PDB file of C-alpha atoms in Angstrom:
ATOM      1  CA  MET A   1       0.000   0.000   0.000  1.00  0.00           C
ATOM      2  CA  SER A   2       2.784   2.420   0.870  1.00  0.00           C
ATOM      3  CA  LYS A   3       4.405   1.769  -2.519  1.00  0.00           C
ATOM      4  CA  ILE A   4       1.179   2.737  -4.287  1.00  0.00           C
ATOM      5  CA  GLU A   5       0.909   5.918  -2.235  1.00  0.00           C
ATOM      6  CA  ASN A   6       4.489   6.859  -3.096  1.00  0.00           C
ATOM      7  CA  ASN A   7       3.800   6.482  -6.833  1.00  0.00           C
ATOM      8  CA  ILE A   8       0.877   8.940  -6.732  1.00  0.00           C
ATOM      9  CA  GLN A   9       2.205  12.352  -7.864  1.00  0.00           C
ATOM     10  CA  LYS A  10       1.058  15.493  -6.147  1.00  0.00           C
ATOM     11  CA  VAL A  11      -1.078  17.833  -8.272  1.00  0.00           C
ATOM     12  CA  HIS A  12      -0.346  21.566  -7.962  1.00  0.00           C
ATOM     13  CA  VAL A  13      -3.535  23.621  -8.072  1.00  0.00           C
ATOM     14  CA  VAL A  14      -3.329  27.005  -9.836  1.00  0.00           C
ATOM     15  CA  ASN A  15      -5.540  29.628  -8.312  1.00  0.00           C
ATOM     16  CA  PHE A  16      -7.111  31.602 -11.203  1.00  0.00           C
ATOM     17  CA  PRO A  17      -8.349  35.125 -10.565  1.00  0.00           C
ATOM     18  CA  GLU A  18     -11.874  35.413  -9.471  1.00  0.00           C
ATOM     19  CA  LYS A  19     -14.380  36.351 -12.171  1.00  0.00           C
ATOM     20  CA  ASP A  20     -14.697  39.983 -11.058  1.00  0.00           C
ATOM     21  CA  LYS A  21     -10.912  40.475 -11.008  1.00  0.00           C
ATOM     22  CA  TRP A  22     -10.591  38.833 -14.428  1.00  0.00           C
ATOM     23  CA  ASP A  23     -13.225  41.144 -15.926  1.00  0.00           C
ATOM     24  CA  LYS A  24     -11.473  44.215 -14.499  1.00  0.00           C
ATOM     25  CA  LEU A  25      -8.165  43.091 -15.970  1.00  0.00           C
ATOM     26  CA  GLN A  26      -9.756  42.671 -19.397  1.00  0.00           C
ATOM     27  CA  ILE A  27     -11.314  46.150 -19.172  1.00  0.00           C
ATOM     28  CA  ILE A  28      -7.945  47.721 -18.294  1.00  0.00           C
ATOM     29  CA  VAL A  29      -6.206  45.941 -21.180  1.00  0.00           C
ATOM     30  CA  THR A  30      -8.961  47.038 -23.568  1.00  0.00           C
ATOM     31  CA  ILE A  31      -8.725  50.662 -22.436  1.00  0.00           C
ATOM     32  CA  ILE A  32      -4.943  50.677 -22.877  1.00  0.00           C
ATOM     33  CA  SER A  33      -5.321  49.178 -26.374  1.00  0.00           C
ATOM     34  CA  LEU A  34      -7.875  51.825 -27.321  1.00  0.00           C
ATOM     35  CA  LEU A  35      -5.652  54.608 -26.021  1.00  0.00           C
ATOM     36  CA  LEU A  36      -2.683  53.303 -27.999  1.00  0.00           C
ATOM     37  CA  ALA A  37      -4.799  53.021 -31.144  1.00  0.00           C
ATOM     38  CA  THR A  38      -6.135  56.562 -30.662  1.00  0.00           C
ATOM     39  CA  VAL A  39      -2.651  58.029 -30.189  1.00  0.00           C
ATOM     40  CA  SER A  40      -1.331  56.162 -33.243  1.00  0.00           C
ATOM     41  CA  THR A  41      -4.253  57.401 -35.357  1.00  0.00           C
ATOM     42  CA  TRP A  42      -3.752  60.977 -34.162  1.00  0.00           C
ATOM     43  CA  LEU A  43      -0.040  60.871 -34.951  1.00  0.00           C
ATOM     44  CA  TYR A  44      -0.761  59.467 -38.411  1.00  0.00           C
ATOM     45  CA  ILE A  45      -3.382  62.130 -39.182  1.00  0.00           C
ATOM     46  CA  HIS A  46      -1.079  64.845 -37.830  1.00  0.00           C
ATOM     47  CA  GLU A  47       1.750  63.612 -40.062  1.00  0.00           C
ATOM     48  CA  ILE A  48      -0.270  63.416 -43.281  1.00  0.00           C
ATOM     49  CA  LYS A  49      -1.694  66.892 -42.636  1.00  0.00           C
ATOM     50  CA  LYS A  50       1.789  68.422 -42.604  1.00  0.00           C
ATOM     51  CA  CYS A  51       2.449  70.574 -45.645  1.00  0.00           C
ATOM     52  CA  PRO A  52       4.848  73.279 -46.829  1.00  0.00           C
ATOM     53  CA  ASP A  53       3.679  76.892 -46.938  1.00  0.00           C
ATOM     54  CA  LEU A  54       5.841  79.263 -48.966  1.00  0.00           C
ATOM     55  CA  TYR A  55       5.892  83.044 -48.764  1.00  0.00           C
ATOM     56  CA  VAL A  56       7.797  85.613 -50.805  1.00  0.00           C
ATOM     57  CA  SER A  57      10.117  88.045 -49.035  1.00  0.00           C
ATOM     58  CA  VAL A  58      12.228  90.820 -50.578  1.00  0.00           C
ATOM     59  CA  PHE A  59      15.245  92.742 -49.355  1.00  0.00           C
ATOM     60  CA  SER A  60      17.855  95.246 -50.462  1.00  0.00           C
ATOM     61  CA  PRO A  61      21.252  95.341 -48.717  1.00  0.00           C
ATOM     62  CA  THR A  62      21.936  98.911 -47.550  1.00  0.00           C
ATOM     63  CA  PRO A  63      24.293 100.422 -44.940  1.00  0.00           C
ATOM     64  CA  THR A  64      21.479 101.039 -42.424  1.00  0.00           C
ATOM     65  CA  LEU A  65      20.126  97.787 -41.026  1.00  0.00           C
ATOM     66  CA  GLY A  66      16.404  97.301 -41.649  1.00  0.00           C
ATOM     67  CA  LYS A  67      16.217 100.211 -44.089  1.00  0.00           C
ATOM     68  CA  VAL A  68      15.886 100.143 -47.881  1.00  0.00           C
ATOM     69  CA  ILE A  69      17.469 103.422 -48.964  1.00  0.00           C
ATOM     70  CA  PHE A  70      17.235 104.541 -52.587  1.00  0.00           C
ATOM     71  CA  GLU A  71      19.483 107.408 -53.664  1.00  0.00           C
ATOM     72  CA  PHE A  72      17.983 110.003 -55.994  1.00  0.00           C
ATOM     73  CA  GLY A  73      19.901 112.332 -58.271  1.00  0.00           C
ATOM     74  CA  ASP A  74      18.780 114.594 -61.099  1.00  0.00           C
ATOM     75  CA  ASN A  75      17.242 111.734 -63.081  1.00  0.00           C
ATOM     76  CA  ALA A  76      13.583 110.746 -62.995  1.00  0.00           C
ATOM     77  CA  LEU A  77      14.515 107.404 -61.442  1.00  0.00           C
ATOM     78  CA  SER A  78      16.708 106.516 -58.480  1.00  0.00           C
ATOM     79  CA  ASN A  79      20.170 105.049 -58.738  1.00  0.00           C
ATOM     80  CA  PRO A  80      20.134 101.242 -59.150  1.00  0.00           C
ATOM     81  CA  LEU A  81      19.744  99.255 -55.921  1.00  0.00           C
ATOM     82  CA  GLU A  82      20.095  95.504 -55.539  1.00  0.00           C
ATOM     83  CA  PHE A  83      16.691  93.855 -55.084  1.00  0.00           C
ATOM     84  CA  ASP A  84      16.805  90.322 -53.628  1.00  0.00           C
ATOM     85  CA  VAL A  85      13.902  87.853 -53.772  1.00  0.00           C
ATOM     86  CA  SER A  86      13.606  84.964 -51.299  1.00  0.00           C
ATOM     87  CA  LEU A  87      11.161  82.191 -50.507  1.00  0.00           C
ATOM     88  CA  GLN A  88      10.385  81.379 -46.875  1.00  0.00           C
ATOM     89  CA  ASN A  89       8.795  78.096 -45.826  1.00  0.00           C
ATOM     90  CA  LYS A  90       6.491  78.740 -42.866  1.00  0.00           C
ATOM     91  CA  GLY A  91       4.929  75.283 -43.093  1.00  0.00           C
ATOM     92  CA  ASP A  92       5.759  72.170 -41.057  1.00  0.00           C
ATOM     93  CA  LYS A  93       7.089  70.102 -43.978  1.00  0.00           C
ATOM     94  CA  LYS A  94       9.894  70.507 -46.516  1.00  0.00           C
ATOM     95  CA  SER A  95       8.900  71.983 -49.868  1.00  0.00           C
ATOM     96  CA  GLU A  96      10.372  70.109 -52.825  1.00  0.00           C
ATOM     97  CA  SER A  97       8.533  71.591 -55.787  1.00  0.00           C
ATOM     98  CA  LEU A  98       8.056  75.063 -57.221  1.00  0.00           C
ATOM     99  CA  THR A  99       6.059  74.671 -60.419  1.00  0.00           C
ATOM    100  CA  LYS A 100       5.558  78.385 -61.044  1.00  0.00           C
ATOM    101  CA  PHE A 101       7.071  81.658 -59.904  1.00  0.00           C
ATOM    102  CA  THR A 102       6.218  84.679 -62.043  1.00  0.00           C
ATOM    103  CA  LEU A 103       7.374  88.161 -61.066  1.00  0.00           C
ATOM    104  CA  MET A 104       5.946  91.221 -62.833  1.00  0.00           C
ATOM    105  CA  PHE A 105       7.333  94.751 -62.456  1.00  0.00           C
ATOM    106  CA  ASP A 106       5.363  97.915 -63.155  1.00  0.00           C
ATOM    107  CA  ARG A 107       6.446 100.014 -66.145  1.00  0.00           C
ATOM    108  CA  LYS A 108       7.164 102.983 -63.810  1.00  0.00           C
ATOM    109  CA  VAL A 109      10.271 101.214 -62.478  1.00  0.00           C
ATOM    110  CA  GLU A 110      13.401 100.013 -64.224  1.00  0.00           C
ATOM    111  CA  VAL A 111      14.622  96.510 -63.458  1.00  0.00           C
ATOM    112  CA  SER A 112      17.285  94.163 -64.787  1.00  0.00           C
ATOM    113  CA  LEU A 113      18.407  90.649 -63.861  1.00  0.00           C
ATOM    114  CA  LYS A 114      21.571  90.002 -61.871  1.00  0.00           C
ATOM    115  CA  SER A 115      21.027  86.270 -61.182  1.00  0.00           C
ATOM    116  CA  GLN A 116      21.419  84.978 -64.701  1.00  0.00           C
ATOM    117  CA  GLY A 117      20.502  81.362 -65.468  1.00  0.00           C
ATOM    118  CA  LEU A 118      17.735  80.910 -62.900  1.00  0.00           C
ATOM    119  CA  TRP A 119      15.297  83.415 -64.409  1.00  0.00           C
ATOM    120  CA  GLU A 120      13.975  84.113 -67.883  1.00  0.00           C
ATOM    121  CA  GLU A 121      12.482  87.394 -69.055  1.00  0.00           C
ATOM    122  CA  ASP A 122       9.207  87.278 -70.958  1.00  0.00           C
ATOM    123  CA  LYS A 123       9.819  89.495 -73.986  1.00  0.00           C
ATOM    124  CA  GLU A 124       6.164  89.406 -75.106  1.00  0.00           C
ATOM    125  CA  SER A 125       4.871  91.459 -72.202  1.00  0.00           C
ATOM    126  CA  GLN A 126       4.541  95.173 -73.045  1.00  0.00           C
ATOM    127  CA  ASP A 127       2.710  96.704 -70.082  1.00  0.00           C
ATOM    128  CA  PHE A 128       5.271  95.485 -67.561  1.00  0.00           C
ATOM    129  CA  LYS A 129       8.462  93.448 -67.296  1.00  0.00           C
ATOM    130  CA  THR A 130       7.781  89.790 -66.518  1.00  0.00           C
ATOM    131  CA  PHE A 131      10.271  87.199 -65.252  1.00  0.00           C
ATOM    132  CA  HIS A 132       9.797  83.450 -64.780  1.00  0.00           C
ATOM    133  CA  TYR A 133      11.808  81.321 -62.364  1.00  0.00           C
ATOM    134  CA  LEU A 134      13.095  78.226 -64.188  1.00  0.00           C
ATOM    135  CA  LYS A 135      14.079  75.732 -61.478  1.00  0.00           C
ATOM    136  CA  GLU A 136      11.204  73.456 -60.408  1.00  0.00           C
ATOM    137  CA  ASP A 137      12.981  70.989 -58.087  1.00  0.00           C
ATOM    138  CA  LEU A 138      13.623  73.594 -55.416  1.00  0.00           C
ATOM    139  CA  GLY A 139      14.031  72.266 -51.860  1.00  0.00           C
ATOM    140  CA  ILE A 140      13.299  74.529 -48.865  1.00  0.00           C
ATOM    141  CA  ASN A 141      13.174  73.041 -45.375  1.00  0.00           C
ATOM    142  CA  SER A 142      10.542  74.028 -42.845  1.00  0.00           C
ATOM    143  CA  ASP A 143      11.229  77.295 -40.977  1.00  0.00           C
ATOM    144  CA  THR A 144      13.977  78.291 -43.403  1.00  0.00           C
ATOM    145  CA  SER A 145      14.276  80.712 -46.310  1.00  0.00           C
ATOM    146  CA  ARG A 146      16.249  80.678 -49.536  1.00  0.00           C
ATOM    147  CA  ARG A 147      17.278  83.547 -51.811  1.00  0.00           C
ATOM    148  CA  ILE A 148      16.455  82.713 -55.409  1.00  0.00           C
ATOM    149  CA  GLY A 149      16.760  85.965 -57.346  1.00  0.00           C
ATOM    150  CA  LYS A 150      18.795  89.182 -57.610  1.00  0.00           C
ATOM    151  CA  PHE A 151      17.803  92.225 -59.643  1.00  0.00           C
ATOM    152  CA  ASP A 152      18.885  95.848 -60.081  1.00  0.00           C
ATOM    153  CA  LEU A 153      15.943  98.131 -59.328  1.00  0.00           C
ATOM    154  CA  CYS A 154      15.362 101.851 -59.984  1.00  0.00           C
ATOM    155  CA  ILE A 155      12.186 103.554 -58.733  1.00  0.00           C
ATOM    156  CA  PRO A 156      10.601 107.006 -59.224  1.00  0.00           C
ATOM    157  CA  LYS A 157      10.504 109.532 -56.414  1.00  0.00           C
ATOM    158  CA  GLN A 158       7.033 110.179 -54.996  1.00  0.00           C
ATOM    159  CA  ALA A 159       5.298 110.810 -51.682  1.00  0.00           C
ATOM    160  CA  LYS A 160       2.831 107.926 -51.473  1.00  0.00           C
ATOM    161  CA  PRO A 161       3.794 104.212 -51.267  1.00  0.00           C
ATOM    162  CA  LEU A 162       4.716 102.726 -54.628  1.00  0.00           C
ATOM    163  CA  LEU A 163       3.107  99.489 -55.850  1.00  0.00           C
ATOM    164  CA  PHE A 164       5.758  98.220 -58.257  1.00  0.00           C
ATOM    165  CA  ALA A 165       5.508  94.415 -58.560  1.00  0.00           C
ATOM    166  CA  MET A 166       3.144  91.455 -58.444  1.00  0.00           C
ATOM    167  CA  PHE A 167       4.043  87.757 -58.131  1.00  0.00           C
ATOM    168  CA  ILE A 168       2.432  84.327 -58.522  1.00  0.00           C
ATOM    169  CA  ILE A 169       3.826  81.195 -56.828  1.00  0.00           C
ATOM    170  CA  GLU A 170       2.581  77.610 -57.182  1.00  0.00           C
ATOM    171  CA  GLY A 171       3.912  74.184 -56.205  1.00  0.00           C
ATOM    172  CA  ASP A 172       3.484  71.627 -53.418  1.00  0.00           C
ATOM    173  CA  PHE A 173       1.957  74.353 -51.252  1.00  0.00           C
ATOM    174  CA  LYS A 174      -1.076  76.647 -51.307  1.00  0.00           C
ATOM    175  CA  ARG A 175      -1.064  78.874 -54.409  1.00  0.00           C
ATOM    176  CA  LYS A 176      -0.460  82.538 -53.668  1.00  0.00           C
ATOM    177  CA  MET A 177      -0.399  85.867 -55.430  1.00  0.00           C
ATOM    178  CA  GLY A 178       1.094  88.969 -53.907  1.00  0.00           C
ATOM    179  CA  LEU A 179       1.869  92.642 -54.328  1.00  0.00           C
ATOM    180  CA  ILE A 180       5.138  94.402 -53.444  1.00  0.00           C
ATOM    181  CA  TYR A 181       5.172  98.018 -52.296  1.00  0.00           C
ATOM    182  CA  TYR A 182       7.898 100.479 -51.380  1.00  0.00           C
ATOM    183  CA  ASP A 183       7.158 102.761 -48.408  1.00  0.00           C
ATOM    184  CA  TYR A 184       9.122 105.998 -48.936  1.00  0.00           C
ATOM    185  CA  LEU A 185       8.367 107.361 -45.463  1.00  0.00           C
ATOM    186  CA  ASN A 186       9.628 104.309 -43.536  1.00  0.00           C
ATOM    187  CA  GLU A 187      12.147 103.273 -46.233  1.00  0.00           C
ATOM    188  CA  LYS A 188      11.102  99.642 -46.420  1.00  0.00           C
ATOM    189  CA  TYR A 189       9.342  97.093 -48.626  1.00  0.00           C
ATOM    190  CA  ASN A 190       5.889  95.768 -47.822  1.00  0.00           C
ATOM    191  CA  VAL A 191       4.784  92.425 -49.271  1.00  0.00           C
ATOM    192  CA  VAL A 192       1.047  91.693 -49.243  1.00  0.00           C
ATOM    193  CA  GLN A 193       0.242  88.013 -49.909  1.00  0.00           C
ATOM    194  CA  TYR A 194      -3.161  86.806 -51.117  1.00  0.00           C
ATOM    195  CA  THR A 195      -4.645  83.318 -51.256  1.00  0.00           C
ATOM    196  CA  ASP A 196      -7.504  84.839 -53.267  1.00  0.00           C
ATOM    197  CA  PRO A 197      -5.966  85.509 -56.710  1.00  0.00           C
ATOM    198  CA  HIS A 198      -8.911  87.646 -57.821  1.00  0.00           C
ATOM    199  CA  ARG A 199      -8.215  90.206 -55.107  1.00  0.00           C
ATOM    200  CA  ALA A 200      -4.535  90.589 -56.029  1.00  0.00           C
ATOM    201  CA  THR A 201      -5.354  90.856 -59.739  1.00  0.00           C
ATOM    202  CA  GLU A 202      -8.048  93.434 -59.043  1.00  0.00           C
ATOM    203  CA  VAL A 203      -5.678  95.704 -57.108  1.00  0.00           C
ATOM    204  CA  TRP A 204      -2.871  95.253 -59.673  1.00  0.00           C
ATOM    205  CA  ASN A 205      -5.066  95.996 -62.706  1.00  0.00           C
ATOM    206  CA  LYS A 206      -6.568  99.053 -61.030  1.00  0.00           C
ATOM    207  CA  HIS A 207      -3.047 100.322 -60.344  1.00  0.00           C
ATOM    208  CA  LEU A 208      -1.948  99.797 -63.957  1.00  0.00           C
ATOM    209  CA  ASN A 209      -4.940 101.721 -65.281  1.00  0.00           C
ATOM    210  CA  GLN A 210      -4.249 104.799 -63.166  1.00  0.00           C
TER     211      GLN A 210
END
């Protein structure tokens, strides 16, 4: 009899959680899974919504910081001053395409290209000088700017702000049109950007017909 008892192996009993505890554990795991799925979805949507957003900025290097100072002599127009054109990416994603950049100067000013090779003048335009930027695969990182054009600019002397240029930019960002003014009183450029092209065209055409 003792031999038989020795051959019987002891069975270890595993104590499973009670039903209420098991249900609570499942609820916690489910909540964690839902939270992780929600965060992953939000991050994905946030990522795909990222896009570049380009703006035009202009500048002329002069001795006084922050000022754009034209010198006037006896001529009807000022002495030539370098006029630099840049693109600034204010979006949260790198811009890799610029399919169109057209820059039009009013006939009241005199302008000539300094950055040869990147721009082409449209000889068919008679009412104003038109230039097209030629490089499409232009890369501009987020929160950075890049100078893409240099011109020589001469402007007339007058009291009120001068509207002298309009631009159109298109690419992997929201299309924009804009107007460029020179403020004689404060000696600086003002760039007004429009996402409504009709508004920019309306102001520009009204100016040309004055």
